[in-house]
Phi, psi and omega in degrees: 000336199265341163283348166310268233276353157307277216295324158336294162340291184280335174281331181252003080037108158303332183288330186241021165273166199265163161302178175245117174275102186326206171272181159274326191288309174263025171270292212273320194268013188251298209304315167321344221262009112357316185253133154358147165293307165320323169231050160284327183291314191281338194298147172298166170212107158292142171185192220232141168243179202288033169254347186080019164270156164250125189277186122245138212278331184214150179270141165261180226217335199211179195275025179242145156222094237257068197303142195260177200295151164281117144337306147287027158257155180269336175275136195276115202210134170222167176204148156233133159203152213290134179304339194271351177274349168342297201277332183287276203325331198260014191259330208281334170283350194266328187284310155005274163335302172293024197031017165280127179238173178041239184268342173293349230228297272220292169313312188298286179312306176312309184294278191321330167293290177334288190288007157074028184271020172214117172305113167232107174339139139258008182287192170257120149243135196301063160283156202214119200241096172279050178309167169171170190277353190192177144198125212277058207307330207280344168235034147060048185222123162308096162315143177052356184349139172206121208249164158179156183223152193230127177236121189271125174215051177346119187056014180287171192228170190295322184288340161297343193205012124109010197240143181289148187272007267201107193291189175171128207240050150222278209257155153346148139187168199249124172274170159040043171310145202071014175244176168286358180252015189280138190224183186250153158228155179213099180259062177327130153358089192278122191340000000 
Protein backbone atom coordinates (compact mmCIF):
# COMPACT_ATOMS: atom_id res chain seq x y z
CA UNK A 1 0.00 0.00 0.00
CA UNK A 2 2.63 2.79 0.90
CA UNK A 3 4.36 2.16 -2.91
CA UNK A 4 0.89 3.20 -4.34
CA UNK A 5 0.73 6.41 -2.44
CA UNK A 6 4.63 6.99 -2.82
CA UNK A 7 4.22 6.45 -6.52
CA UNK A 8 0.95 8.73 -6.34
CA UNK A 9 2.73 11.18 -4.89
CA UNK A 10 5.10 11.60 -7.74
CA UNK A 11 2.49 11.47 -10.43
CA UNK A 12 0.82 14.36 -8.89
CA UNK A 13 3.64 16.17 -7.97
CA UNK A 14 4.00 19.70 -9.41
CA UNK A 15 7.64 19.16 -9.91
CA UNK A 16 6.68 16.43 -11.76
CA UNK A 17 4.23 17.25 -13.82
CA UNK A 18 5.63 18.14 -17.61
CA UNK A 19 4.26 21.43 -18.98
CA UNK A 20 1.79 21.23 -21.45
CA UNK A 21 3.00 22.32 -25.08
CA UNK A 22 0.42 24.13 -27.25
CA UNK A 23 0.00 23.08 -31.01
CA UNK A 24 2.11 24.85 -33.15
CA UNK A 25 -0.74 27.01 -34.92
CA UNK A 26 -1.39 28.39 -31.77
CA UNK A 27 2.40 28.54 -30.78
CA UNK A 28 2.98 30.56 -33.99
CA UNK A 29 -0.14 33.05 -33.69
CA UNK A 30 0.75 33.79 -29.95
CA UNK A 31 4.36 34.03 -30.80
CA UNK A 32 3.99 36.62 -34.18
CA UNK A 33 2.08 38.74 -31.94
CA UNK A 34 5.40 40.51 -30.89
CA UNK A 35 5.91 42.05 -34.16
CA UNK A 36 4.72 44.72 -36.44
CA UNK A 37 1.26 43.74 -37.93
CA UNK A 38 3.13 43.78 -41.24
CA UNK A 39 5.51 41.74 -40.70
CA UNK A 40 3.62 38.95 -38.79
CA UNK A 41 2.73 36.70 -42.06
CA UNK A 42 6.41 36.42 -43.31
CA UNK A 43 8.13 35.40 -40.06
CA UNK A 44 9.97 32.54 -39.02
CA UNK A 45 8.48 31.28 -36.23
CA UNK A 46 10.44 29.15 -33.18
CA UNK A 47 8.71 27.39 -30.55
CA UNK A 48 8.73 24.18 -28.62
CA UNK A 49 8.12 20.56 -28.89
CA UNK A 50 7.00 18.06 -25.98
CA UNK A 51 10.61 17.49 -25.20
CA UNK A 52 10.76 21.57 -24.27
CA UNK A 53 13.08 21.85 -26.95
CA UNK A 54 13.32 24.63 -29.80
CA UNK A 55 12.40 24.04 -32.84
CA UNK A 56 11.25 25.59 -35.94
CA UNK A 57 7.76 25.78 -36.40
CA UNK A 58 7.24 27.88 -39.78
CA UNK A 59 9.94 29.02 -42.17
CA UNK A 60 10.17 32.77 -43.11
CA UNK A 61 9.57 35.05 -45.83
CA UNK A 62 11.17 38.43 -44.25
CA UNK A 63 13.87 39.50 -42.04
CA UNK A 64 11.96 38.51 -38.66
CA UNK A 65 12.17 35.67 -36.40
CA UNK A 66 9.66 35.17 -33.86
CA UNK A 67 10.30 32.99 -30.63
CA UNK A 68 7.12 31.63 -29.29
CA UNK A 69 6.08 31.43 -25.09
CA UNK A 70 8.24 28.78 -23.18
CA UNK A 71 5.40 26.56 -21.74
CA UNK A 72 7.52 25.83 -19.10
CA UNK A 73 7.23 29.47 -17.54
CA UNK A 74 4.55 30.62 -15.76
CA UNK A 75 4.63 34.28 -17.27
CA UNK A 76 3.39 34.66 -21.09
CA UNK A 77 6.63 36.28 -22.85
CA UNK A 78 6.99 36.20 -26.84
CA UNK A 79 10.01 37.99 -28.90
CA UNK A 80 10.40 38.82 -32.47
CA UNK A 81 13.83 39.92 -33.68
CA UNK A 82 15.81 40.54 -37.03
CA UNK A 83 17.40 36.92 -38.19
CA UNK A 84 21.10 38.43 -38.04
CA UNK A 85 20.31 38.42 -34.51
CA UNK A 86 19.82 34.60 -34.46
CA UNK A 87 23.35 33.37 -33.53
CA UNK A 88 23.66 35.87 -30.39
CA UNK A 89 20.05 34.89 -29.45
CA UNK A 90 20.38 30.97 -29.90
CA UNK A 91 23.85 31.38 -28.00
CA UNK A 92 22.20 33.11 -25.05
CA UNK A 93 19.23 30.13 -25.17
CA UNK A 94 21.95 27.64 -25.23
CA UNK A 95 23.85 28.95 -22.15
CA UNK A 96 20.14 29.67 -20.48
CA UNK A 97 19.95 25.61 -20.58
CA UNK A 98 23.38 25.19 -19.15
CA UNK A 99 22.15 27.34 -16.40
CA UNK A 100 24.20 30.13 -17.10
CA UNK A 101 22.32 33.31 -16.35
CA UNK A 102 22.39 36.85 -16.19
CA UNK A 103 25.70 38.86 -16.29
CA UNK A 104 28.01 35.84 -16.45
CA UNK A 105 25.39 34.93 -19.43
CA UNK A 106 25.82 38.22 -20.71
CA UNK A 107 29.81 37.96 -20.26
CA UNK A 108 30.57 34.79 -21.96
CA UNK A 109 28.43 36.09 -25.69
CA UNK A 110 30.31 39.46 -25.15
CA UNK A 111 33.63 37.52 -25.12
CA UNK A 112 32.98 35.32 -27.55
CA UNK A 113 31.81 38.40 -30.05
CA UNK A 114 34.82 40.03 -29.04
CA UNK A 115 37.19 36.75 -30.19
CA UNK A 116 34.88 36.70 -33.29
CA UNK A 117 33.43 32.84 -32.20
CA UNK A 118 29.97 34.57 -32.03
CA UNK A 119 28.12 36.55 -34.97
CA UNK A 120 26.91 39.67 -34.07
CA UNK A 121 25.64 43.07 -36.56
CA UNK A 122 27.45 45.88 -36.04
CA UNK A 123 23.88 47.72 -37.96
CA UNK A 124 21.13 48.66 -35.58
CA UNK A 125 18.85 45.33 -34.99
CA UNK A 126 15.15 45.31 -33.99
CA UNK A 127 14.01 42.86 -31.06
CA UNK A 128 10.41 43.43 -29.92
CA UNK A 129 9.53 42.09 -26.56
CA UNK A 130 5.86 41.10 -25.59
CA UNK A 131 4.50 39.97 -21.94
CA UNK A 132 1.39 39.63 -20.38
CA UNK A 133 -0.03 37.58 -17.43
CA UNK A 134 -1.78 35.15 -20.18
CA UNK A 135 -3.05 34.32 -23.34
CA UNK A 136 -6.37 33.40 -24.74
CA UNK A 137 -5.73 30.92 -27.89
CA UNK A 138 -9.78 31.04 -28.64
CA UNK A 139 -9.23 35.76 -29.25
CA UNK A 140 -5.72 35.62 -30.02
CA UNK A 141 -5.41 38.31 -27.09
CA UNK A 142 -2.57 38.65 -24.33
CA UNK A 143 -3.89 39.23 -20.80
CA UNK A 144 -2.00 42.43 -19.45
CA UNK A 145 -0.34 42.59 -22.88
CA UNK A 146 2.76 44.78 -22.67
CA UNK A 147 5.43 45.68 -25.87
CA UNK A 148 8.37 47.02 -25.58
CA UNK A 149 11.10 47.41 -27.79
CA UNK A 150 15.16 46.88 -28.03
CA UNK A 151 17.24 47.97 -30.71
CA UNK A 152 20.77 46.20 -30.55
CA UNK A 153 23.71 48.87 -31.46
CA UNK A 154 27.09 46.74 -30.62
CA UNK A 155 29.30 49.26 -28.84
CA UNK A 156 27.56 51.85 -28.84
CA UNK A 157 28.32 54.54 -26.03
CA UNK A 158 25.85 57.77 -24.57
CA UNK A 159 28.56 59.86 -26.53
CA UNK A 160 28.07 58.09 -29.64
CA UNK A 161 23.90 57.98 -29.93
CA UNK A 162 23.32 60.86 -27.32
CA UNK A 163 21.28 58.75 -25.10
CA UNK A 164 21.41 58.29 -21.69
CA UNK A 165 22.30 55.21 -19.49
CA UNK A 166 19.80 56.20 -16.90
CA UNK A 167 16.66 53.60 -17.51
CA UNK A 168 13.38 55.29 -17.99
CA UNK A 169 9.74 54.23 -19.11
CA UNK A 170 9.25 57.38 -21.24
CA UNK A 171 11.92 57.82 -23.22
CA UNK A 172 14.97 55.87 -25.01
CA UNK A 173 17.78 54.77 -23.08
CA UNK A 174 21.17 52.80 -23.66
CA UNK A 175 21.99 49.44 -21.64
CA UNK A 176 25.70 47.85 -21.08
CA UNK A 177 27.00 50.82 -23.61
CA UNK A 178 29.92 50.13 -24.83
CA UNK A 179 29.93 46.59 -25.01
CA UNK A 180 28.89 44.09 -27.43
CA UNK A 181 25.57 43.54 -25.97
CA UNK A 182 24.83 47.50 -26.07
CA UNK A 183 20.99 48.26 -26.87
CA UNK A 184 18.48 51.22 -27.20
CA UNK A 185 15.47 50.01 -24.31
CA UNK A 186 12.35 51.59 -25.12
CA UNK A 187 9.66 51.10 -22.46
CA UNK A 188 6.44 52.40 -22.88
CA UNK A 189 4.65 53.63 -20.13
CA UNK A 190 2.99 50.79 -18.41
CA UNK A 191 -1.12 51.06 -18.31
Amino acid sequence: MKTRIIAWTILLSPMAAAAVVPAPEIQIAAAVLAAPAELREGAAVLGYNEQGEVVRLREGKNELICLANDPGKTRFSVACYHRELEPYMARGRELAAQKVTGQARNDIRWKEVAEGKLSLPREPRTLYVLTGSGFDAGSGKVTDAYLRWVIYVPFATPESTGLSTKAADNAPWLMFPGTAGAHIMINPPKK
